[in-house]
Short mmCIF file of C-alpha atoms and ligand atoms in Angstrom, two decimals:
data_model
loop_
_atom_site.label_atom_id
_atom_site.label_comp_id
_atom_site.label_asym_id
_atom_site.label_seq_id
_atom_site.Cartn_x
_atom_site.Cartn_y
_atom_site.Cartn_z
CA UNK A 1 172.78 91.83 32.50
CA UNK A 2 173.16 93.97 35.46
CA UNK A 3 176.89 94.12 36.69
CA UNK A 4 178.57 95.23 40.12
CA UNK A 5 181.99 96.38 39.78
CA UNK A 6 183.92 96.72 43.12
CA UNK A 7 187.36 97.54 44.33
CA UNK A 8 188.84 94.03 45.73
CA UNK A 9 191.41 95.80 47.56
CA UNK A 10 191.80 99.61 49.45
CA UNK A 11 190.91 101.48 46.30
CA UNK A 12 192.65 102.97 43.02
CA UNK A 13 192.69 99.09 41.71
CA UNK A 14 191.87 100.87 38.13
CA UNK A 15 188.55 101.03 38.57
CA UNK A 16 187.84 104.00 36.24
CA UNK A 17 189.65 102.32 33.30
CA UNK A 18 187.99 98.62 33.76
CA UNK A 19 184.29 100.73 34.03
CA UNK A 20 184.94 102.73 30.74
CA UNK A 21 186.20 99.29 29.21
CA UNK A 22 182.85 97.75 30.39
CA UNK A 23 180.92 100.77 29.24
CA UNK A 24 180.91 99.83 25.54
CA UNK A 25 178.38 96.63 26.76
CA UNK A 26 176.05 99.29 28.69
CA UNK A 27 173.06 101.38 28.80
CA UNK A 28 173.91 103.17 32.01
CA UNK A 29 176.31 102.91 34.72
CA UNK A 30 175.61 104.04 38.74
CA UNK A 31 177.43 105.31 41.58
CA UNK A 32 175.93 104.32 44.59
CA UNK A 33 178.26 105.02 47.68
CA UNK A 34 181.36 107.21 48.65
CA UNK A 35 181.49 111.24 47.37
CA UNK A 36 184.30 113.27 45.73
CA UNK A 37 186.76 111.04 47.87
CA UNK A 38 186.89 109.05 44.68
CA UNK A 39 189.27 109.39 41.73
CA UNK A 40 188.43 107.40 38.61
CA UNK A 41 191.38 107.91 36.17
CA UNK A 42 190.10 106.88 32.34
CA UNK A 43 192.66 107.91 29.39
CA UNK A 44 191.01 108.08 26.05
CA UNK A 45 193.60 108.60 23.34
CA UNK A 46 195.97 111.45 25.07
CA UNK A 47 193.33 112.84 27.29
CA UNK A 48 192.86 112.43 30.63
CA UNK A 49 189.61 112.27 32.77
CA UNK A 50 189.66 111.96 36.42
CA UNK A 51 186.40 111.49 37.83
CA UNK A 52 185.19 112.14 41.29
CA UNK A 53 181.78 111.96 41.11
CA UNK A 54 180.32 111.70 37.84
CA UNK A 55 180.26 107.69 36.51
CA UNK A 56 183.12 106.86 34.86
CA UNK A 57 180.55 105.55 32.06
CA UNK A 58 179.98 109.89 30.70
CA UNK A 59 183.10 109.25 28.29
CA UNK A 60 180.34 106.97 26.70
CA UNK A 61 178.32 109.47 24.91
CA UNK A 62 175.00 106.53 24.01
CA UNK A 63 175.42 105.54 28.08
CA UNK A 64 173.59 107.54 30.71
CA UNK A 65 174.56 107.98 34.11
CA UNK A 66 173.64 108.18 37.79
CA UNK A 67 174.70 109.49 40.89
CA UNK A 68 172.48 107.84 43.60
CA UNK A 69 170.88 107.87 46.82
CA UNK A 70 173.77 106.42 49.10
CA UNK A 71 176.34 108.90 47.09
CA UNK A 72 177.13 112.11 49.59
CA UNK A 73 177.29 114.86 47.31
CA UNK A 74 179.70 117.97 47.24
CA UNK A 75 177.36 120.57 44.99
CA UNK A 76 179.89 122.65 44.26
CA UNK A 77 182.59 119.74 43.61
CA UNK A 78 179.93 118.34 41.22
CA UNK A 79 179.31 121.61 39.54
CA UNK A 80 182.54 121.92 39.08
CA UNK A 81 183.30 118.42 37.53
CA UNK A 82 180.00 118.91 35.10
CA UNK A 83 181.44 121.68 33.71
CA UNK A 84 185.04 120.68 33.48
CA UNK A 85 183.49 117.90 30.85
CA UNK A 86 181.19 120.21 29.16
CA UNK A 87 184.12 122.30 28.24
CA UNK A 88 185.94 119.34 26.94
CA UNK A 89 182.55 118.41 24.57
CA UNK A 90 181.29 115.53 26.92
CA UNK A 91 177.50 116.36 27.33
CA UNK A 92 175.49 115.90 30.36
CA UNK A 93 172.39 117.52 30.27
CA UNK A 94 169.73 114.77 29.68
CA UNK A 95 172.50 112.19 30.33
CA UNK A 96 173.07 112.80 33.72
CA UNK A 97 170.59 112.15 36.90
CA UNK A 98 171.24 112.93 40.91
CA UNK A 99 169.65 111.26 43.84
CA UNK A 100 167.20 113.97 45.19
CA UNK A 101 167.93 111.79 48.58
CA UNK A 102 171.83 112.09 48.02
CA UNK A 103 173.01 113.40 51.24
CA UNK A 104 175.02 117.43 51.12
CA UNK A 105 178.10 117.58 51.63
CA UNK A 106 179.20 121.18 53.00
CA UNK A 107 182.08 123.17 53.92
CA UNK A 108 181.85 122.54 57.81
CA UNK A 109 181.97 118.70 57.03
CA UNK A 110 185.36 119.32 55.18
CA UNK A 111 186.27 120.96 58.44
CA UNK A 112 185.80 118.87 60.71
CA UNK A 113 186.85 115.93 59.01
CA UNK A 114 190.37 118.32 58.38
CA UNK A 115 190.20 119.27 62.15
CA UNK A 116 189.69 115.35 63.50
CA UNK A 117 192.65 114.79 61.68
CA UNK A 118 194.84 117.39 62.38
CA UNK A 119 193.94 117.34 65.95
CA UNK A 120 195.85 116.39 68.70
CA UNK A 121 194.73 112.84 70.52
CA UNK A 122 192.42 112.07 67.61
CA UNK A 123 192.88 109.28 65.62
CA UNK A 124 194.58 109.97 62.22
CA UNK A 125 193.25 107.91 59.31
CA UNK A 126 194.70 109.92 56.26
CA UNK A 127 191.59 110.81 54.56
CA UNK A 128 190.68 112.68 51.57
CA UNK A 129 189.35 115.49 53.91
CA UNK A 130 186.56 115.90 51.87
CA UNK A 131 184.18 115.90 54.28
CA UNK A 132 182.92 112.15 53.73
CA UNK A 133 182.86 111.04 57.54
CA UNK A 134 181.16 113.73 58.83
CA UNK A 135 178.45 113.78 56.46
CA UNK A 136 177.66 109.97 56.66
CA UNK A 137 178.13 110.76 60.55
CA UNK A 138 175.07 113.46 59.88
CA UNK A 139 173.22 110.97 58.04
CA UNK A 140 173.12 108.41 60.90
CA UNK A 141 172.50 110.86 63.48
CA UNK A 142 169.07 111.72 61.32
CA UNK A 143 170.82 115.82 61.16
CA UNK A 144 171.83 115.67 57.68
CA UNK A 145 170.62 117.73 54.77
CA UNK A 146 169.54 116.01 51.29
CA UNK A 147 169.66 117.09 47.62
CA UNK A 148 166.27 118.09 47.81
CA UNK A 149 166.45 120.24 50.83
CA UNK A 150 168.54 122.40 48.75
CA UNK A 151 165.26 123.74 47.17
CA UNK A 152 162.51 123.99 50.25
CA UNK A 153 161.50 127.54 51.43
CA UNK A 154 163.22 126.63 55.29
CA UNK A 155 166.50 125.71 53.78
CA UNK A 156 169.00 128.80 54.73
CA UNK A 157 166.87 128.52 58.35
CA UNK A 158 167.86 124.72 58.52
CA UNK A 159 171.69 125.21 57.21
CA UNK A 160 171.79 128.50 59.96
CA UNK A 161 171.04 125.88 62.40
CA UNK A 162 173.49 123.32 61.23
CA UNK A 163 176.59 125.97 60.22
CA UNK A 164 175.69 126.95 64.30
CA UNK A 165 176.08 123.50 65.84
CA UNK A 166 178.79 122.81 63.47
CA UNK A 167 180.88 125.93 64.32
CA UNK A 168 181.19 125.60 67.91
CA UNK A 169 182.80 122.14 67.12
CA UNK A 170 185.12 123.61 64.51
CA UNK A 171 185.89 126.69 67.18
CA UNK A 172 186.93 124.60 69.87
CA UNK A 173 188.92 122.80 67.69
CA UNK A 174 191.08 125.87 67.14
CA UNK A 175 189.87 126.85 63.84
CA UNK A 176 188.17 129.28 61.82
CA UNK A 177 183.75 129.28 62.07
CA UNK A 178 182.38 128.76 58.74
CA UNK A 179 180.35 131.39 57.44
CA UNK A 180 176.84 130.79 56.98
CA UNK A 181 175.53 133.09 54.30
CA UNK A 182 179.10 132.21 52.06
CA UNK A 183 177.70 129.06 52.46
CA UNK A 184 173.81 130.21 51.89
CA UNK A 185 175.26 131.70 49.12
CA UNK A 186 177.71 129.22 47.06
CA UNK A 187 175.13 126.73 47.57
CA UNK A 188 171.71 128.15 46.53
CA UNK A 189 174.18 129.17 43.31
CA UNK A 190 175.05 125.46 42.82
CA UNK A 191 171.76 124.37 43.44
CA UNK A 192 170.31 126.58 40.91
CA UNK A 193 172.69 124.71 38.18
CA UNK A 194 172.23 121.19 39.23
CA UNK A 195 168.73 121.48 39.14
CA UNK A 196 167.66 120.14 35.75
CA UNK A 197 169.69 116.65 36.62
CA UNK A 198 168.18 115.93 40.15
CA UNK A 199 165.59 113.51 40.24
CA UNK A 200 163.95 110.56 42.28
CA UNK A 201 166.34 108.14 40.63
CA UNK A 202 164.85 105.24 42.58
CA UNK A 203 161.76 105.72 40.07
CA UNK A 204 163.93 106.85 37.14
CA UNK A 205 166.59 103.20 37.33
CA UNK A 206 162.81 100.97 37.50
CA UNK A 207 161.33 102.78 34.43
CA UNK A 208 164.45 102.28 32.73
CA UNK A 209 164.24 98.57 33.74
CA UNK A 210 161.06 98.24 32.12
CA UNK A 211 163.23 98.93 28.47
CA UNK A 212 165.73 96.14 29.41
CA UNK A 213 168.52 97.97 29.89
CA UNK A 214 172.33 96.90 30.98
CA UNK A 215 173.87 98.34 34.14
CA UNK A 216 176.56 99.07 35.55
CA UNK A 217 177.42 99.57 38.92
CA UNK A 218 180.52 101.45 39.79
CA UNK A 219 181.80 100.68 43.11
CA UNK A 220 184.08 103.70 44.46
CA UNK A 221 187.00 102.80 47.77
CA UNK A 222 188.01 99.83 47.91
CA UNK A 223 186.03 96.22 49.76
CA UNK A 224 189.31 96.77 53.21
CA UNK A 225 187.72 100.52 53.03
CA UNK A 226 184.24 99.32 53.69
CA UNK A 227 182.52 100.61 57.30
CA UNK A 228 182.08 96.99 58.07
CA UNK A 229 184.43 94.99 56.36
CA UNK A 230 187.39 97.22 55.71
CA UNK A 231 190.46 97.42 57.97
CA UNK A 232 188.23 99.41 60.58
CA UNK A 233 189.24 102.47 62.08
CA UNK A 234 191.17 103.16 58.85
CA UNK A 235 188.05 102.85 56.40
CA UNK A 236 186.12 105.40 54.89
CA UNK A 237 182.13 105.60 55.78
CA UNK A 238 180.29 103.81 53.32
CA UNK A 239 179.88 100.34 51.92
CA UNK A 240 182.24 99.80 49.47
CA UNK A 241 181.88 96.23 48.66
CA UNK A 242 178.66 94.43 46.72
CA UNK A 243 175.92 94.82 49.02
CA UNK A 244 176.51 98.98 48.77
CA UNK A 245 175.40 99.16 45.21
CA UNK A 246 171.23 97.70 45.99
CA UNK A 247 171.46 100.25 49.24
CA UNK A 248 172.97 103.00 47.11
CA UNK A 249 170.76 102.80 44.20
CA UNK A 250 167.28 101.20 44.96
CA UNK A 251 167.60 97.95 42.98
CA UNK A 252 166.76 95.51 44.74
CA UNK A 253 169.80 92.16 45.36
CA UNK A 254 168.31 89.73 42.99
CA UNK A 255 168.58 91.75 40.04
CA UNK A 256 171.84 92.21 39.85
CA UNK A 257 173.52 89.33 37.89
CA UNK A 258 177.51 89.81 38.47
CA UNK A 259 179.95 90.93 40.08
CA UNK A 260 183.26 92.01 38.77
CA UNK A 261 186.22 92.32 41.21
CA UNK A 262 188.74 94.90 40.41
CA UNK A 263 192.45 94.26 41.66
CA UNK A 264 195.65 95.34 40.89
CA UNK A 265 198.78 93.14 40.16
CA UNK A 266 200.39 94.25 43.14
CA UNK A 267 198.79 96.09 46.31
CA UNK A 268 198.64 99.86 46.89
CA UNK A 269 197.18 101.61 49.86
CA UNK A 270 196.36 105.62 50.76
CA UNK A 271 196.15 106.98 54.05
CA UNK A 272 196.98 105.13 57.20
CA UNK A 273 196.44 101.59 58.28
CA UNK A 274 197.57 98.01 58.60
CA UNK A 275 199.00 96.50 55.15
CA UNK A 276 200.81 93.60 56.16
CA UNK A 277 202.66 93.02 52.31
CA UNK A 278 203.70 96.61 51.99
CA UNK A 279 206.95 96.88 50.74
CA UNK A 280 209.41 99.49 50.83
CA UNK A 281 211.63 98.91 47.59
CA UNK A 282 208.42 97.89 45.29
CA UNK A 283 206.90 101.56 46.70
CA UNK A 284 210.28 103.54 45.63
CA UNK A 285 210.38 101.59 42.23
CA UNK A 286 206.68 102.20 41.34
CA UNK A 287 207.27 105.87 42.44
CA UNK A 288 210.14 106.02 40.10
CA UNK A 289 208.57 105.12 37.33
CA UNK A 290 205.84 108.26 37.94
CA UNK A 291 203.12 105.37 39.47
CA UNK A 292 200.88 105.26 41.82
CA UNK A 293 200.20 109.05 43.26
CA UNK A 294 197.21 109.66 43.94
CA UNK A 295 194.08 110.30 41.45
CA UNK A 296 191.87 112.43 44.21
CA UNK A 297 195.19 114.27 46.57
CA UNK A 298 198.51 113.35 44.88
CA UNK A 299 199.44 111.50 48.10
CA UNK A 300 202.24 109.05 47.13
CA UNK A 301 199.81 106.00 47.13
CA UNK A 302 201.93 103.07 49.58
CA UNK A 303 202.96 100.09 47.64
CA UNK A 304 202.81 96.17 47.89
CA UNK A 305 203.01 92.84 47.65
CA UNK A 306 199.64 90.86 46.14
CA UNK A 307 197.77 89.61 49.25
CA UNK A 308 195.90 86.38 48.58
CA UNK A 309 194.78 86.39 52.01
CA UNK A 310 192.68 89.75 51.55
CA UNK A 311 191.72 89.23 48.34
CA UNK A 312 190.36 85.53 49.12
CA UNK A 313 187.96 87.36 51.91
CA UNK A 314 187.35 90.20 48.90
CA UNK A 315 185.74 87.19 46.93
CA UNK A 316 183.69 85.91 49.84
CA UNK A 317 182.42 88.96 50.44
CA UNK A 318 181.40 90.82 47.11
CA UNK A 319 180.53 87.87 45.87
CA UNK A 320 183.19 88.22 43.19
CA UNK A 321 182.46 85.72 39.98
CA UNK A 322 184.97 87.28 37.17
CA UNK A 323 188.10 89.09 37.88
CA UNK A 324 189.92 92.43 35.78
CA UNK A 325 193.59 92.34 36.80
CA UNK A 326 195.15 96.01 36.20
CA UNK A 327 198.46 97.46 36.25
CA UNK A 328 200.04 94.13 35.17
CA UNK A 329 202.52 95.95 33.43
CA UNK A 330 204.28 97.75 36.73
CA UNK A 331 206.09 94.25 37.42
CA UNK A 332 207.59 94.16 33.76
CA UNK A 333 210.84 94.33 35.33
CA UNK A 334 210.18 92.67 38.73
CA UNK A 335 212.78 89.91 39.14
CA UNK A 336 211.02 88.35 41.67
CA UNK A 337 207.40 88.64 42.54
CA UNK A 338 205.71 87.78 46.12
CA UNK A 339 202.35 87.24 46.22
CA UNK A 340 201.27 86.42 50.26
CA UNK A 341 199.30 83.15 50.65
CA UNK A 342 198.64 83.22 53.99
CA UNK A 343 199.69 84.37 57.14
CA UNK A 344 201.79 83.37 60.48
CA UNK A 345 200.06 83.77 63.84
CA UNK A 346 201.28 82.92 66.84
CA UNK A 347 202.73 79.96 65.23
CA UNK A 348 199.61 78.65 63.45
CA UNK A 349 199.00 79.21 59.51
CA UNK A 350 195.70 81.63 58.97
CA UNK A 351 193.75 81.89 56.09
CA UNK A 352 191.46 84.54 56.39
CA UNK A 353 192.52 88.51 57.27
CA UNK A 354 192.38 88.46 61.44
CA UNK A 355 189.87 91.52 62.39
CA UNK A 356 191.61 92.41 65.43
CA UNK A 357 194.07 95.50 64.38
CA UNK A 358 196.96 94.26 67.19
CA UNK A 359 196.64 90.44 65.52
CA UNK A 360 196.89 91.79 62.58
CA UNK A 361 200.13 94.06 63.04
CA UNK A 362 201.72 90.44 64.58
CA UNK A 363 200.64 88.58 61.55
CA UNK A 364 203.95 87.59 59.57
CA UNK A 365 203.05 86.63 55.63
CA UNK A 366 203.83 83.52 54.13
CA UNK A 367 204.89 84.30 50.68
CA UNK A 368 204.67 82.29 47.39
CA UNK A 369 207.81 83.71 44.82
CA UNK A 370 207.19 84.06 41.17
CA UNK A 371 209.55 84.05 38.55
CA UNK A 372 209.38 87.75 36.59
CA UNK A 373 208.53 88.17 33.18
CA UNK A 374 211.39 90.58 32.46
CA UNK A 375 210.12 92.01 29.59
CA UNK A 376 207.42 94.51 28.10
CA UNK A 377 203.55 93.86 28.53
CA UNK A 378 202.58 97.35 27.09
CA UNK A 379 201.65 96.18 23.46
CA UNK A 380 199.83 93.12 24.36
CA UNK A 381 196.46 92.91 22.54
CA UNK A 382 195.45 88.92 23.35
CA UNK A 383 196.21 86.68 26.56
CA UNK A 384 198.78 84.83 24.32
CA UNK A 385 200.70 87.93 23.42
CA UNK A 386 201.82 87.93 26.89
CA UNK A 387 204.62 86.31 28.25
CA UNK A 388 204.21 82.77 29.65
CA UNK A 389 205.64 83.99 32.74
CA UNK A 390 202.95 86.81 33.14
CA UNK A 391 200.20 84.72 31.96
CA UNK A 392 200.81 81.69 34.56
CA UNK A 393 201.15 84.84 37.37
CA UNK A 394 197.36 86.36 36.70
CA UNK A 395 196.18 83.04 36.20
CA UNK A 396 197.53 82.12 39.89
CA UNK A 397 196.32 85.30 41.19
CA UNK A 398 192.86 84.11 39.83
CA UNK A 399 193.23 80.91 40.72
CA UNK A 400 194.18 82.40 44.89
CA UNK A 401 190.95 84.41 44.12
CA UNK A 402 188.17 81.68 43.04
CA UNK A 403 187.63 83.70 41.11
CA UNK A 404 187.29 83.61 36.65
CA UNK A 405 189.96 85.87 34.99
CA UNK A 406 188.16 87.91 32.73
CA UNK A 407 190.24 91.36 31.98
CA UNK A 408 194.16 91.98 32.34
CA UNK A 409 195.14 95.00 31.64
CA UNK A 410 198.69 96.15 30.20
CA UNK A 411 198.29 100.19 30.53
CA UNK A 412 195.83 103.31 31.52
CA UNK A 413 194.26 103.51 27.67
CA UNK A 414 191.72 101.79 26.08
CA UNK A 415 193.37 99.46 23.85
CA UNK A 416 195.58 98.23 26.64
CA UNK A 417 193.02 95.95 27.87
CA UNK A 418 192.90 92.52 27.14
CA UNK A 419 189.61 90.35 27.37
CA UNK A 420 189.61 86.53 28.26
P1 GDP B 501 190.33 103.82 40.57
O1 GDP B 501 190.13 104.76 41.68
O2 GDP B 501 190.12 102.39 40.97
O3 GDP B 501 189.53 104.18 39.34
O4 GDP B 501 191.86 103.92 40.17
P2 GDP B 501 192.70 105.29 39.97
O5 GDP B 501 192.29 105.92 38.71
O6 GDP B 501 192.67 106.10 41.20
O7 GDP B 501 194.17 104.70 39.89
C1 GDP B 501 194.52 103.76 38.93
C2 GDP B 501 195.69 104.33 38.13
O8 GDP B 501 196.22 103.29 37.33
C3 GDP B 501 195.29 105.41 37.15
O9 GDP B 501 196.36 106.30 37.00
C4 GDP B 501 195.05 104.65 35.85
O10 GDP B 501 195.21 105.45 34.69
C5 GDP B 501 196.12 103.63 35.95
N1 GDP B 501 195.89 102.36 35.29
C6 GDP B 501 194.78 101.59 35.26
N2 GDP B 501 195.05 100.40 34.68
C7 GDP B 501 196.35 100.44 34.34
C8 GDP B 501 197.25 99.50 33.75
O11 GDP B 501 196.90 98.37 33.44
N3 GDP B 501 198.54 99.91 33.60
C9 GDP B 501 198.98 101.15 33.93
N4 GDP B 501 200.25 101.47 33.70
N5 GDP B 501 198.18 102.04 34.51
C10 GDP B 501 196.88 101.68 34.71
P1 IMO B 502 188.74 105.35 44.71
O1 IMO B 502 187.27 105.28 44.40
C1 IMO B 502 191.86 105.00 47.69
C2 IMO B 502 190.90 106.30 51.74
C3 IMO B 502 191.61 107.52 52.28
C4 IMO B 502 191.65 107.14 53.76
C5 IMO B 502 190.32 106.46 53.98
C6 IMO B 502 189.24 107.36 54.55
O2 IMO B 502 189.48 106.32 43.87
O3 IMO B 502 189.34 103.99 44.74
P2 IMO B 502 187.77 109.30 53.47
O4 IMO B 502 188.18 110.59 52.84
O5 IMO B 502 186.97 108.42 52.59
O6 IMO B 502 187.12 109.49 54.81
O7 IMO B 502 189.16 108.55 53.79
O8 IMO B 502 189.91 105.98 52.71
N1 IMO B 502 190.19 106.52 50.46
C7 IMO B 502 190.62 106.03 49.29
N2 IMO B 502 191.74 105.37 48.98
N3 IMO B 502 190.93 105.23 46.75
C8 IMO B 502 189.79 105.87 47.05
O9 IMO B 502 188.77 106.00 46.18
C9 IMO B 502 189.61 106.34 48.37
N4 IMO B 502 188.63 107.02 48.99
C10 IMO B 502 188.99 107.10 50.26
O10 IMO B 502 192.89 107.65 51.73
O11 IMO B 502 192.66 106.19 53.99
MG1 MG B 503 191.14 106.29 42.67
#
């Protein structure tokens, strides 16, 4: 069984955790889109992992992992992260593979991306400013460096030409050129370490095929962060949602067999952009209770409402046949709890998100109130250890979905998952 997970939502839906729960059923598990922008939080007993590039599936020590072709890939971020888990005993040699087509990330990326959002009379979307945009930009435009360029004879002669074009953008903009043999440098260093993990993964995923192996697909952002689908301008530059993980990876549509949507009891949002069930007072008490800052910058993630609306058009989309619900334990002490059904426009109902940003910023939503549980989910093992209350809310979200509840989870660890 070959399984998609993806982010119903604008990322951080828990992600991380529901992938390492997964893990236990899998031989390997991919990343196919998105870079370092990601932050996959998975607690295993009182340690934390946060991972950015790397599969959430490493904690798995039997499970293998890869980084593929539609990933854009920080080298010295990733060097970084492979070494932070050696030194806490996770192995990766021989566990680990990297898209040799994986597109570079490098330092004038970060730039730029920092400059077009610190600029005056650009458009500000709040991003991670790692880079992300402007190397899928590259990438388009056919100017982009791969993985394997990294290792070819011409490649300080090609990087001199891009740190060149790159650096009178970056000068006009007011800030500091980026230096091409640092660069040359920190990169030929990196490369040197990551070599005995790149590979042509395309090749490496069908051999492993041939032994029957499960799969995992971990979807990074969110399905309203996707290029096409997402709240656009305010995505990121990949496809986040279902499609993203045959593009990303190589296998082809009709092999994968599921998809598993990701969504959080309540909404949260980083970075600019419309979010039409945010809500002030459900932000402040999630904050107060040390939630929801985020995994990758530490931004105070924006908080909401459960939109039904969104997460309806998530379904359609992805293709979304079970559902994990996380976080159902930050509305233990929620009185009240709105979940939006649908939205006023102009005086007519709407079902489905409008694409038009100015429609959407008039749309008004019609909420449906549920009765709080009031009481502790934390120690809940089975669906019937949690309160009625709780248990008719998931099953409505669900239910809103079309989709089949198959995970709720009470907390960040392992044994705070329950399975349907
Ligand atoms: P991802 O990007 O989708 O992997 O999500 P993040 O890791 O960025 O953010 C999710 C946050 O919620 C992390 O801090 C997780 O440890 C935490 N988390 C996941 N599931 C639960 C849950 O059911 N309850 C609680 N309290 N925290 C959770
Ligand atoms: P995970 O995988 C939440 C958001 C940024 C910004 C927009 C564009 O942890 O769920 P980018 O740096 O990608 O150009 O930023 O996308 N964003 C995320 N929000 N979770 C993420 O990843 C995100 N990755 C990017 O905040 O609004
Ligand atoms: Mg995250």
């Amino acid at each position: 069984m070959n399984i998609i997970l993806v982010g119903a939502q604008w990322g951080d839906e828990g992600k991380g955790k529901i992938i390492d729960a997964m893990t236990e059923k899998s031989d390997i598990v991919v990343r196919t889109q998105g870079g370092n922008n990601a932050g996959h939080t998975v607690k295993v007993g009182n340690e934390k992992f946060v991972l950015h590039l790397i599969p959430s599936g490493i904690l798995h020590s039997k499970v293998k992992c890869v980084i593929g072709n539609g990933v854009v890939i920080d080298p010295i971020s990733l060097v970084i992260e492979i070494e932070g888990l050696e030194k806490r005993g996770i192995k990766t040699k021989g566990r680990l593979f990297v898209s040799q087509t994986a597109h570079v990330v490098f330092p004038y990326h970060r730039e730029i991306d920092a400059l077009r959002e610190t600029s005056k009379g650009t458009l500000k979307i709040g991003t991670t400013k790692r880079g992300i945009g402007p190397t899928y930009s590259d990438k388009a435009s056919r100017t982009g460096l791969r993985i394997q360029d990294l290792y070819r004879a011409d490649f300080p002669e090609k990087l001199k030409k891009r740190v060149s074009e790159a650096n009178k953008l970056i000068v006009a903009g007011g800030a500091k050129p980026v230096s091409f043999s640092k660069t040359l440098k920190t990169y030929e260093e990196a490369a040197k370490k990551l070599k005995p993990y790149i590979t042509n993964t395309v090749v490496w995923l069908h051999q492993a095929m041939e032994k029957k192996v499960e799969m995992l697909f971990e979807g990074a952002q969110g399905t309203f962060l996707d290029i096409d689908f997402g709240t656009y301008p305010y995505v990121t530059s990949s496809n986040t949602t279902a499609g993203g993980s045959s593009t990303g990876s190589g296998i082809p549509p009709h092999w994968m067999n599921r998809v598993m949507g990701c969504v959080k009891a309540y909404t949260t949002r980083v970075g600019e952009g419309p979010f039409p069930t945010e809500d002030d007072a459900l932000s402040d008490r999630l904050h107060a209770m040390g939630r929801e800052f985020g995994s990758t910058t530490g931004r105070a993630r924006r908080c909401g409402w459960f939109d039904a609306v969104f997460t309806h058009y998530s379904r359609m989309i992805n293709g979304i046949d079970d559902l994990a619900i996380t976080n159902l334990d930050g509305l233990d002490e929620v009185k009240e709890i709105r979940v939006c059904v649908a939205y006023k426009l102009k005086g007519k109902t709407i079902h489905h998100p409008p694409t038009d940003l100015d429609e959407m910023a008039q749309c008004k939503p019609v909420y449906k109130v549920f009765k709080g549980w009031m009481t502790s989910t934390v120690k809940a093992k089975r669906f019937n250890d949690l309160p009625p209350l709780a248990r008719t809310y998931v099953k409505a979200l669900a239910e809103l979905m079309g989709t089949r509840l198959k995970i709720v989870s009470v907390g960040p660890n392992r044994d705070q998952t329950i399975w349907l």
